[in-house]
JSON list of C-alpha atoms in Angstrom, two decimals:
[
{"chain": "A", "resi": 106, "resn": "UNK", "atom": "CA", "xyz": [158.04, 78.41, 40.21]},
{"chain": "A", "resi": 107, "resn": "UNK", "atom": "CA", "xyz": [160.68, 76.80, 42.53]},
{"chain": "A", "resi": 108, "resn": "UNK", "atom": "CA", "xyz": [159.00, 74.96, 45.65]},
{"chain": "A", "resi": 109, "resn": "UNK", "atom": "CA", "xyz": [161.26, 74.10, 48.44]},
{"chain": "A", "resi": 110, "resn": "UNK", "atom": "CA", "xyz": [160.02, 71.82, 51.33]},
{"chain": "A", "resi": 111, "resn": "UNK", "atom": "CA", "xyz": [161.58, 70.65, 54.50]},
{"chain": "A", "resi": 112, "resn": "UNK", "atom": "CA", "xyz": [160.98, 67.75, 56.71]},
{"chain": "A", "resi": 113, "resn": "UNK", "atom": "CA", "xyz": [160.48, 67.17, 59.59]},
{"chain": "A", "resi": 114, "resn": "UNK", "atom": "CA", "xyz": [158.91, 70.53, 60.92]},
{"chain": "A", "resi": 115, "resn": "UNK", "atom": "CA", "xyz": [160.37, 69.98, 64.24]},
{"chain": "A", "resi": 116, "resn": "UNK", "atom": "CA", "xyz": [162.69, 67.47, 65.93]},
{"chain": "A", "resi": 117, "resn": "UNK", "atom": "CA", "xyz": [163.90, 66.64, 69.34]},
{"chain": "A", "resi": 118, "resn": "UNK", "atom": "CA", "xyz": [167.04, 64.53, 69.72]},
{"chain": "A", "resi": 119, "resn": "UNK", "atom": "CA", "xyz": [169.36, 63.56, 72.61]},
{"chain": "A", "resi": 120, "resn": "UNK", "atom": "CA", "xyz": [172.75, 64.85, 73.04]},
{"chain": "A", "resi": 121, "resn": "UNK", "atom": "CA", "xyz": [175.15, 62.80, 71.12]},
{"chain": "A", "resi": 122, "resn": "UNK", "atom": "CA", "xyz": [172.54, 61.75, 68.54]},
{"chain": "A", "resi": 123, "resn": "UNK", "atom": "CA", "xyz": [172.90, 61.67, 64.66]},
{"chain": "A", "resi": 124, "resn": "UNK", "atom": "CA", "xyz": [170.48, 64.28, 63.40]},
{"chain": "A", "resi": 125, "resn": "UNK", "atom": "CA", "xyz": [169.21, 64.22, 59.89]},
{"chain": "A", "resi": 126, "resn": "UNK", "atom": "CA", "xyz": [167.26, 67.02, 58.19]},
{"chain": "A", "resi": 127, "resn": "UNK", "atom": "CA", "xyz": [165.62, 66.78, 54.78]},
{"chain": "A", "resi": 128, "resn": "UNK", "atom": "CA", "xyz": [164.96, 69.33, 51.86]},
{"chain": "A", "resi": 129, "resn": "UNK", "atom": "CA", "xyz": [163.33, 68.70, 48.54]},
{"chain": "A", "resi": 130, "resn": "UNK", "atom": "CA", "xyz": [163.01, 71.04, 45.61]},
{"chain": "A", "resi": 131, "resn": "UNK", "atom": "CA", "xyz": [161.00, 71.13, 42.41]},
{"chain": "A", "resi": 132, "resn": "UNK", "atom": "CA", "xyz": [163.23, 72.74, 39.82]},
{"chain": "A", "resi": 133, "resn": "UNK", "atom": "CA", "xyz": [165.63, 70.09, 38.24]},
{"chain": "A", "resi": 134, "resn": "UNK", "atom": "CA", "xyz": [167.77, 72.89, 36.82]},
{"chain": "A", "resi": 135, "resn": "UNK", "atom": "CA", "xyz": [168.74, 74.09, 40.35]},
{"chain": "A", "resi": 136, "resn": "UNK", "atom": "CA", "xyz": [172.41, 74.70, 40.71]},
{"chain": "A", "resi": 137, "resn": "UNK", "atom": "CA", "xyz": [173.29, 75.67, 44.35]},
{"chain": "A", "resi": 138, "resn": "UNK", "atom": "CA", "xyz": [171.97, 74.17, 47.52]},
{"chain": "A", "resi": 139, "resn": "UNK", "atom": "CA", "xyz": [172.46, 75.69, 51.26]},
{"chain": "A", "resi": 140, "resn": "UNK", "atom": "CA", "xyz": [171.79, 75.28, 54.74]},
{"chain": "A", "resi": 141, "resn": "UNK", "atom": "CA", "xyz": [171.40, 78.34, 57.16]},
{"chain": "A", "resi": 142, "resn": "UNK", "atom": "CA", "xyz": [170.89, 78.08, 60.81]},
{"chain": "A", "resi": 143, "resn": "UNK", "atom": "CA", "xyz": [169.07, 80.66, 63.02]},
{"chain": "A", "resi": 144, "resn": "UNK", "atom": "CA", "xyz": [169.37, 80.59, 66.71]},
{"chain": "A", "resi": 145, "resn": "UNK", "atom": "CA", "xyz": [166.53, 82.21, 68.66]},
{"chain": "A", "resi": 146, "resn": "UNK", "atom": "CA", "xyz": [166.50, 85.91, 68.29]},
{"chain": "A", "resi": 147, "resn": "UNK", "atom": "CA", "xyz": [169.73, 85.94, 66.14]},
{"chain": "A", "resi": 148, "resn": "UNK", "atom": "CA", "xyz": [170.22, 86.45, 62.48]},
{"chain": "A", "resi": 149, "resn": "UNK", "atom": "CA", "xyz": [170.11, 83.35, 59.96]},
{"chain": "A", "resi": 150, "resn": "UNK", "atom": "CA", "xyz": [173.75, 82.28, 59.36]},
{"chain": "A", "resi": 151, "resn": "UNK", "atom": "CA", "xyz": [175.03, 80.30, 56.43]},
{"chain": "A", "resi": 152, "resn": "UNK", "atom": "CA", "xyz": [176.09, 76.87, 57.47]},
{"chain": "A", "resi": 153, "resn": "UNK", "atom": "CA", "xyz": [177.01, 74.83, 54.32]},
{"chain": "A", "resi": 154, "resn": "UNK", "atom": "CA", "xyz": [176.43, 74.80, 50.73]},
{"chain": "A", "resi": 155, "resn": "UNK", "atom": "CA", "xyz": [177.13, 72.45, 47.77]},
{"chain": "A", "resi": 156, "resn": "UNK", "atom": "CA", "xyz": [177.01, 72.85, 43.88]},
{"chain": "A", "resi": 157, "resn": "UNK", "atom": "CA", "xyz": [177.37, 69.17, 42.58]},
{"chain": "A", "resi": 158, "resn": "UNK", "atom": "CA", "xyz": [176.02, 65.81, 43.48]},
{"chain": "A", "resi": 159, "resn": "UNK", "atom": "CA", "xyz": [177.65, 63.99, 46.37]},
{"chain": "A", "resi": 160, "resn": "UNK", "atom": "CA", "xyz": [178.61, 64.68, 49.78]},
{"chain": "A", "resi": 161, "resn": "UNK", "atom": "CA", "xyz": [180.50, 67.47, 51.55]},
{"chain": "A", "resi": 162, "resn": "UNK", "atom": "CA", "xyz": [181.85, 67.23, 55.20]},
{"chain": "A", "resi": 163, "resn": "UNK", "atom": "CA", "xyz": [182.77, 70.11, 57.45]},
{"chain": "A", "resi": 164, "resn": "UNK", "atom": "CA", "xyz": [183.38, 69.12, 61.09]},
{"chain": "A", "resi": 165, "resn": "UNK", "atom": "CA", "xyz": [180.35, 67.36, 62.50]},
{"chain": "A", "resi": 166, "resn": "UNK", "atom": "CA", "xyz": [178.14, 68.49, 59.64]},
{"chain": "A", "resi": 167, "resn": "UNK", "atom": "CA", "xyz": [177.58, 66.69, 56.34]},
{"chain": "A", "resi": 168, "resn": "UNK", "atom": "CA", "xyz": [175.53, 67.86, 53.42]},
{"chain": "A", "resi": 169, "resn": "UNK", "atom": "CA", "xyz": [174.36, 65.40, 50.80]},
{"chain": "A", "resi": 170, "resn": "UNK", "atom": "CA", "xyz": [172.73, 66.26, 47.47]},
{"chain": "A", "resi": 171, "resn": "UNK", "atom": "CA", "xyz": [170.93, 64.08, 44.99]},
{"chain": "A", "resi": 172, "resn": "UNK", "atom": "CA", "xyz": [169.73, 66.16, 42.07]},
{"chain": "A", "resi": 173, "resn": "UNK", "atom": "CA", "xyz": [168.05, 63.16, 40.32]},
{"chain": "A", "resi": 174, "resn": "UNK", "atom": "CA", "xyz": [165.69, 62.73, 43.31]},
{"chain": "A", "resi": 175, "resn": "UNK", "atom": "CA", "xyz": [165.43, 66.54, 43.87]},
{"chain": "A", "resi": 176, "resn": "UNK", "atom": "CA", "xyz": [166.65, 65.90, 47.49]},
{"chain": "A", "resi": 177, "resn": "UNK", "atom": "CA", "xyz": [169.38, 67.21, 49.75]},
{"chain": "A", "resi": 178, "resn": "UNK", "atom": "CA", "xyz": [169.99, 66.78, 53.36]},
{"chain": "A", "resi": 179, "resn": "UNK", "atom": "CA", "xyz": [172.01, 67.94, 56.47]},
{"chain": "A", "resi": 180, "resn": "UNK", "atom": "CA", "xyz": [173.45, 65.45, 58.78]},
{"chain": "A", "resi": 181, "resn": "UNK", "atom": "CA", "xyz": [174.67, 66.48, 62.29]},
{"chain": "A", "resi": 182, "resn": "UNK", "atom": "CA", "xyz": [176.97, 64.00, 63.91]},
{"chain": "A", "resi": 183, "resn": "UNK", "atom": "CA", "xyz": [177.28, 64.13, 67.78]},
{"chain": "A", "resi": 184, "resn": "UNK", "atom": "CA", "xyz": [174.64, 66.65, 68.25]},
{"chain": "A", "resi": 185, "resn": "UNK", "atom": "CA", "xyz": [174.96, 69.33, 70.80]},
{"chain": "A", "resi": 186, "resn": "UNK", "atom": "CA", "xyz": [172.55, 71.46, 72.76]},
{"chain": "A", "resi": 187, "resn": "UNK", "atom": "CA", "xyz": [174.22, 74.45, 70.94]},
{"chain": "A", "resi": 188, "resn": "UNK", "atom": "CA", "xyz": [172.83, 72.93, 67.75]},
{"chain": "A", "resi": 189, "resn": "UNK", "atom": "CA", "xyz": [169.35, 73.75, 68.88]},
{"chain": "A", "resi": 190, "resn": "UNK", "atom": "CA", "xyz": [168.06, 76.16, 66.32]},
{"chain": "A", "resi": 191, "resn": "UNK", "atom": "CA", "xyz": [165.91, 76.70, 63.29]},
{"chain": "A", "resi": 192, "resn": "UNK", "atom": "CA", "xyz": [167.49, 75.13, 60.20]},
{"chain": "A", "resi": 193, "resn": "UNK", "atom": "CA", "xyz": [166.69, 76.57, 56.76]},
{"chain": "A", "resi": 194, "resn": "UNK", "atom": "CA", "xyz": [167.49, 74.94, 53.47]},
{"chain": "A", "resi": 195, "resn": "UNK", "atom": "CA", "xyz": [167.74, 77.10, 50.42]},
{"chain": "A", "resi": 196, "resn": "UNK", "atom": "CA", "xyz": [167.99, 76.49, 46.61]},
{"chain": "A", "resi": 197, "resn": "UNK", "atom": "CA", "xyz": [169.07, 78.77, 43.65]},
{"chain": "A", "resi": 198, "resn": "UNK", "atom": "CA", "xyz": [168.39, 78.03, 39.96]},
{"chain": "A", "resi": 199, "resn": "UNK", "atom": "CA", "xyz": [170.98, 79.12, 37.53]},
{"chain": "A", "resi": 200, "resn": "UNK", "atom": "CA", "xyz": [168.65, 81.41, 35.85]},
{"chain": "A", "resi": 201, "resn": "UNK", "atom": "CA", "xyz": [168.29, 83.76, 38.79]},
{"chain": "A", "resi": 202, "resn": "UNK", "atom": "CA", "xyz": [170.69, 82.63, 41.42]},
{"chain": "A", "resi": 203, "resn": "UNK", "atom": "CA", "xyz": [168.16, 84.06, 43.97]},
{"chain": "A", "resi": 204, "resn": "UNK", "atom": "CA", "xyz": [167.73, 81.87, 47.07]},
{"chain": "A", "resi": 205, "resn": "UNK", "atom": "CA", "xyz": [164.45, 80.22, 47.63]},
{"chain": "A", "resi": 206, "resn": "UNK", "atom": "CA", "xyz": [164.08, 78.94, 51.25]},
{"chain": "A", "resi": 207, "resn": "UNK", "atom": "CA", "xyz": [162.12, 76.20, 52.93]},
{"chain": "A", "resi": 208, "resn": "UNK", "atom": "CA", "xyz": [160.07, 76.78, 56.05]},
{"chain": "A", "resi": 209, "resn": "UNK", "atom": "CA", "xyz": [162.60, 75.37, 58.32]},
{"chain": "A", "resi": 210, "resn": "UNK", "atom": "CA", "xyz": [163.13, 72.55, 60.87]},
{"chain": "A", "resi": 211, "resn": "UNK", "atom": "CA", "xyz": [163.09, 73.42, 64.46]},
{"chain": "A", "resi": 212, "resn": "UNK", "atom": "CA", "xyz": [165.72, 71.31, 66.02]},
{"chain": "A", "resi": 213, "resn": "UNK", "atom": "CA", "xyz": [166.03, 70.79, 69.77]},
{"chain": "A", "resi": 214, "resn": "UNK", "atom": "CA", "xyz": [168.94, 68.86, 71.27]},
{"chain": "A", "resi": 215, "resn": "UNK", "atom": "CA", "xyz": [168.28, 67.72, 74.74]},
{"chain": "A", "resi": 216, "resn": "UNK", "atom": "CA", "xyz": [171.19, 67.50, 77.26]},
{"chain": "B", "resi": 135, "resn": "UNK", "atom": "CA", "xyz": [178.71, 89.86, 65.86]},
{"chain": "B", "resi": 136, "resn": "UNK", "atom": "CA", "xyz": [176.74, 90.91, 62.79]},
{"chain": "B", "resi": 137, "resn": "UNK", "atom": "CA", "xyz": [177.71, 93.30, 60.19]},
{"chain": "B", "resi": 138, "resn": "UNK", "atom": "CA", "xyz": [174.34, 93.77, 58.77]},
{"chain": "B", "resi": 139, "resn": "UNK", "atom": "CA", "xyz": [172.33, 96.11, 60.98]},
{"chain": "B", "resi": 140, "resn": "UNK", "atom": "CA", "xyz": [168.60, 96.58, 60.94]},
{"chain": "B", "resi": 141, "resn": "UNK", "atom": "CA", "xyz": [166.51, 99.29, 62.50]},
{"chain": "B", "resi": 142, "resn": "UNK", "atom": "CA", "xyz": [164.20, 99.46, 64.14]},
{"chain": "B", "resi": 143, "resn": "UNK", "atom": "CA", "xyz": [164.18, 95.94, 65.68]},
{"chain": "B", "resi": 144, "resn": "UNK", "atom": "CA", "xyz": [160.61, 96.26, 66.66]},
{"chain": "B", "resi": 145, "resn": "UNK", "atom": "CA", "xyz": [157.89, 98.50, 65.13]},
{"chain": "B", "resi": 146, "resn": "UNK", "atom": "CA", "xyz": [154.20, 98.85, 66.13]},
{"chain": "B", "resi": 147, "resn": "UNK", "atom": "CA", "xyz": [152.18, 100.45, 63.23]},
{"chain": "B", "resi": 148, "resn": "UNK", "atom": "CA", "xyz": [148.49, 101.42, 62.80]},
{"chain": "B", "resi": 149, "resn": "UNK", "atom": "CA", "xyz": [146.57, 100.04, 59.81]},
{"chain": "B", "resi": 150, "resn": "UNK", "atom": "CA", "xyz": [146.85, 102.56, 56.99]},
{"chain": "B", "resi": 151, "resn": "UNK", "atom": "CA", "xyz": [150.06, 104.20, 58.22]},
{"chain": "B", "resi": 152, "resn": "UNK", "atom": "CA", "xyz": [153.36, 103.97, 56.45]},
{"chain": "B", "resi": 153, "resn": "UNK", "atom": "CA", "xyz": [156.31, 102.03, 57.61]},
{"chain": "B", "resi": 154, "resn": "UNK", "atom": "CA", "xyz": [160.00, 102.47, 56.85]},
{"chain": "B", "resi": 155, "resn": "UNK", "atom": "CA", "xyz": [162.54, 99.87, 57.68]},
{"chain": "B", "resi": 156, "resn": "UNK", "atom": "CA", "xyz": [166.30, 100.51, 57.42]},
{"chain": "B", "resi": 157, "resn": "UNK", "atom": "CA", "xyz": [169.29, 98.30, 56.71]},
{"chain": "B", "resi": 158, "resn": "UNK", "atom": "CA", "xyz": [172.90, 98.86, 56.48]},
{"chain": "B", "resi": 159, "resn": "UNK", "atom": "CA", "xyz": [176.03, 96.73, 55.84]},
{"chain": "B", "resi": 160, "resn": "UNK", "atom": "CA", "xyz": [179.68, 97.33, 56.12]},
{"chain": "B", "resi": 161, "resn": "UNK", "atom": "CA", "xyz": [181.04, 94.69, 53.91]},
{"chain": "B", "resi": 162, "resn": "UNK", "atom": "CA", "xyz": [180.87, 96.62, 50.61]},
{"chain": "B", "resi": 163, "resn": "UNK", "atom": "CA", "xyz": [178.45, 94.00, 49.23]},
{"chain": "B", "resi": 164, "resn": "UNK", "atom": "CA", "xyz": [176.93, 94.72, 45.75]},
{"chain": "B", "resi": 165, "resn": "UNK", "atom": "CA", "xyz": [173.60, 93.00, 46.35]},
{"chain": "B", "resi": 166, "resn": "UNK", "atom": "CA", "xyz": [171.01, 93.70, 49.25]},
{"chain": "B", "resi": 167, "resn": "UNK", "atom": "CA", "xyz": [167.80, 91.77, 49.72]},
{"chain": "B", "resi": 168, "resn": "UNK", "atom": "CA", "xyz": [164.62, 92.09, 51.88]},
{"chain": "B", "resi": 169, "resn": "UNK", "atom": "CA", "xyz": [162.79, 88.90, 52.99]},
{"chain": "B", "resi": 170, "resn": "UNK", "atom": "CA", "xyz": [159.55, 88.67, 54.72]},
{"chain": "B", "resi": 171, "resn": "UNK", "atom": "CA", "xyz": [159.15, 85.83, 57.22]},
{"chain": "B", "resi": 172, "resn": "UNK", "atom": "CA", "xyz": [155.88, 84.90, 58.98]},
{"chain": "B", "resi": 173, "resn": "UNK", "atom": "CA", "xyz": [155.69, 82.03, 61.86]},
{"chain": "B", "resi": 174, "resn": "UNK", "atom": "CA", "xyz": [156.03, 78.61, 60.26]},
{"chain": "B", "resi": 175, "resn": "UNK", "atom": "CA", "xyz": [156.61, 79.83, 56.79]},
{"chain": "B", "resi": 176, "resn": "UNK", "atom": "CA", "xyz": [159.64, 80.10, 54.57]},
{"chain": "B", "resi": 177, "resn": "UNK", "atom": "CA", "xyz": [161.28, 83.61, 54.30]},
{"chain": "B", "resi": 178, "resn": "UNK", "atom": "CA", "xyz": [159.88, 85.10, 51.09]},
{"chain": "B", "resi": 179, "resn": "UNK", "atom": "CA", "xyz": [161.98, 87.16, 48.83]},
{"chain": "B", "resi": 180, "resn": "UNK", "atom": "CA", "xyz": [160.37, 90.73, 48.39]},
{"chain": "B", "resi": 181, "resn": "UNK", "atom": "CA", "xyz": [163.02, 92.45, 46.40]},
{"chain": "B", "resi": 182, "resn": "UNK", "atom": "CA", "xyz": [166.80, 92.96, 45.99]},
{"chain": "B", "resi": 183, "resn": "UNK", "atom": "CA", "xyz": [169.10, 95.51, 44.67]},
{"chain": "B", "resi": 184, "resn": "UNK", "atom": "CA", "xyz": [172.15, 94.52, 42.60]},
{"chain": "B", "resi": 185, "resn": "UNK", "atom": "CA", "xyz": [174.23, 97.71, 42.78]},
{"chain": "B", "resi": 186, "resn": "UNK", "atom": "CA", "xyz": [171.59, 100.37, 41.96]},
{"chain": "B", "resi": 187, "resn": "UNK", "atom": "CA", "xyz": [169.25, 98.30, 40.08]},
{"chain": "B", "resi": 188, "resn": "UNK", "atom": "CA", "xyz": [166.05, 97.23, 41.96]},
{"chain": "B", "resi": 189, "resn": "UNK", "atom": "CA", "xyz": [164.36, 93.95, 41.21]},
{"chain": "B", "resi": 190, "resn": "UNK", "atom": "CA", "xyz": [160.86, 93.25, 42.77]},
{"chain": "B", "resi": 191, "resn": "UNK", "atom": "CA", "xyz": [159.03, 90.01, 42.87]},
{"chain": "B", "resi": 192, "resn": "UNK", "atom": "CA", "xyz": [156.05, 89.95, 40.83]},
{"chain": "B", "resi": 193, "resn": "UNK", "atom": "CA", "xyz": [153.52, 89.26, 43.52]},
{"chain": "B", "resi": 194, "resn": "UNK", "atom": "CA", "xyz": [154.78, 91.94, 45.88]},
{"chain": "B", "resi": 195, "resn": "UNK", "atom": "CA", "xyz": [155.50, 94.57, 43.19]},
{"chain": "B", "resi": 196, "resn": "UNK", "atom": "CA", "xyz": [152.81, 96.90, 44.35]},
{"chain": "B", "resi": 197, "resn": "UNK", "atom": "CA", "xyz": [153.12, 96.46, 48.05]},
{"chain": "B", "resi": 198, "resn": "UNK", "atom": "CA", "xyz": [156.62, 97.42, 48.80]},
{"chain": "B", "resi": 199, "resn": "UNK", "atom": "CA", "xyz": [159.08, 100.01, 47.82]},
{"chain": "B", "resi": 200, "resn": "UNK", "atom": "CA", "xyz": [162.73, 100.50, 48.39]},
{"chain": "B", "resi": 201, "resn": "UNK", "atom": "CA", "xyz": [165.70, 102.77, 48.02]},
{"chain": "B", "resi": 202, "resn": "UNK", "atom": "CA", "xyz": [169.42, 102.45, 47.98]},
{"chain": "B", "resi": 203, "resn": "UNK", "atom": "CA", "xyz": [171.12, 105.82, 48.19]},
{"chain": "B", "resi": 204, "resn": "UNK", "atom": "CA", "xyz": [174.53, 104.28, 48.58]},
{"chain": "B", "resi": 205, "resn": "UNK", "atom": "CA", "xyz": [176.09, 100.90, 48.68]},
{"chain": "B", "resi": 206, "resn": "UNK", "atom": "CA", "xyz": [175.76, 100.42, 52.43]},
{"chain": "B", "resi": 207, "resn": "UNK", "atom": "CA", "xyz": [172.25, 101.40, 52.98]},
{"chain": "B", "resi": 208, "resn": "UNK", "atom": "CA", "xyz": [168.79, 100.04, 51.88]},
{"chain": "B", "resi": 209, "resn": "UNK", "atom": "CA", "xyz": [165.40, 100.73, 53.04]},
{"chain": "B", "resi": 210, "resn": "UNK", "atom": "CA", "xyz": [161.92, 98.94, 52.74]},
{"chain": "B", "resi": 211, "resn": "UNK", "atom": "CA", "xyz": [158.98, 101.16, 52.67]},
{"chain": "B", "resi": 212, "resn": "UNK", "atom": "CA", "xyz": [155.30, 100.25, 53.14]},
{"chain": "B", "resi": 213, "resn": "UNK", "atom": "CA", "xyz": [153.04, 103.07, 52.13]},
{"chain": "B", "resi": 214, "resn": "UNK", "atom": "CA", "xyz": [149.88, 101.91, 53.86]},
{"chain": "B", "resi": 215, "resn": "UNK", "atom": "CA", "xyz": [150.27, 99.03, 56.36]},
{"chain": "B", "resi": 216, "resn": "UNK", "atom": "CA", "xyz": [147.67, 96.34, 56.38]},
{"chain": "B", "resi": 217, "resn": "UNK", "atom": "CA", "xyz": [147.29, 93.62, 59.05]},
{"chain": "B", "resi": 218, "resn": "UNK", "atom": "CA", "xyz": [148.77, 91.05, 56.64]},
{"chain": "B", "resi": 219, "resn": "UNK", "atom": "CA", "xyz": [152.05, 93.04, 56.74]},
{"chain": "B", "resi": 220, "resn": "UNK", "atom": "CA", "xyz": [152.70, 91.90, 60.38]},
{"chain": "B", "resi": 221, "resn": "UNK", "atom": "CA", "xyz": [155.79, 89.76, 60.00]},
{"chain": "B", "resi": 222, "resn": "UNK", "atom": "CA", "xyz": [159.56, 89.69, 60.55]},
{"chain": "B", "resi": 223, "resn": "UNK", "atom": "CA", "xyz": [161.54, 91.47, 58.04]},
{"chain": "B", "resi": 224, "resn": "UNK", "atom": "CA", "xyz": [164.97, 90.31, 57.19]},
{"chain": "B", "resi": 225, "resn": "UNK", "atom": "CA", "xyz": [167.68, 92.17, 55.34]},
{"chain": "B", "resi": 226, "resn": "UNK", "atom": "CA", "xyz": [170.50, 90.41, 53.84]},
{"chain": "B", "resi": 227, "resn": "UNK", "atom": "CA", "xyz": [173.51, 91.22, 51.63]},
{"chain": "B", "resi": 228, "resn": "UNK", "atom": "CA", "xyz": [175.84, 89.43, 49.38]},
{"chain": "B", "resi": 229, "resn": "UNK", "atom": "CA", "xyz": [178.76, 89.69, 46.89]},
{"chain": "B", "resi": 230, "resn": "UNK", "atom": "CA", "xyz": [178.20, 88.50, 43.44]},
{"chain": "B", "resi": 231, "resn": "UNK", "atom": "CA", "xyz": [180.50, 85.62, 42.77]},
{"chain": "B", "resi": 232, "resn": "UNK", "atom": "CA", "xyz": [181.06, 84.74, 46.29]},
{"chain": "B", "resi": 233, "resn": "UNK", "atom": "CA", "xyz": [178.90, 81.56, 46.07]},
{"chain": "B", "resi": 234, "resn": "UNK", "atom": "CA", "xyz": [175.62, 83.20, 46.73]},
{"chain": "B", "resi": 235, "resn": "UNK", "atom": "CA", "xyz": [176.24, 83.33, 50.69]},
{"chain": "B", "resi": 236, "resn": "UNK", "atom": "CA", "xyz": [173.67, 85.67, 52.30]},
{"chain": "B", "resi": 237, "resn": "UNK", "atom": "CA", "xyz": [174.52, 87.59, 55.16]},
{"chain": "B", "resi": 238, "resn": "UNK", "atom": "CA", "xyz": [171.53, 88.42, 57.32]},
{"chain": "B", "resi": 239, "resn": "UNK", "atom": "CA", "xyz": [170.46, 91.05, 59.83]},
{"chain": "B", "resi": 240, "resn": "UNK", "atom": "CA", "xyz": [168.73, 90.14, 63.06]},
{"chain": "B", "resi": 241, "resn": "UNK", "atom": "CA", "xyz": [165.37, 91.38, 61.51]},
{"chain": "B", "resi": 242, "resn": "UNK", "atom": "CA", "xyz": [162.74, 94.04, 62.21]},
{"chain": "B", "resi": 243, "resn": "UNK", "atom": "CA", "xyz": [159.59, 92.75, 63.69]},
{"chain": "B", "resi": 244, "resn": "UNK", "atom": "CA", "xyz": [156.54, 94.67, 62.51]},
{"chain": "B", "resi": 245, "resn": "UNK", "atom": "CA", "xyz": [153.21, 94.38, 64.20]},
{"chain": "B", "resi": 246, "resn": "UNK", "atom": "CA", "xyz": [150.27, 96.10, 62.56]},
{"chain": "B", "resi": 247, "resn": "UNK", "atom": "CA", "xyz": [147.25, 96.81, 64.61]}
]
């Protein structure tokens, strides 16, 4: 059974900082990796996703995947107070394609 | 701006009573999901519909029922609520072949007393 774990559980950074969030998974056959963001009281919303090893950049956000080490990460450049939210990572295996989520990292960006 | 709507947003239920949660989406997505989220825990997939085919997770098979009378609408039914059912219930939808992106509603918070 796929296990997805996130670290850290919570993080406080100053405005303008580089933020790094981590996610590990247990199934080496996993095929799809995604980050979701949930602002307080709002619906979780897809942020970025990746299928293959390497990096993908979209604006201030970069996702990095290393399948061999069963790890992927989200990096936020020039963090803003509006980035304060719960960040959830999610993984899907090729067998089921159903997303298994981690328990989240609560990010607070201080102005 | 959300196109997945959930009702009710908040529900207070007595132990042993039934609970019915409703979800609708306007994106013509073929798949609809129900997740259960408790504080500091990962969202847990309870069940999903692909078109009219219901798939329930093995460990929640007996506890939750669902119906999907049309493509836009999906319900989650708890026949007899227990204290352990207190949680946020998140509905989501997706279109097969669109990269697995889930579109979530804002959730239904259930408190069982």
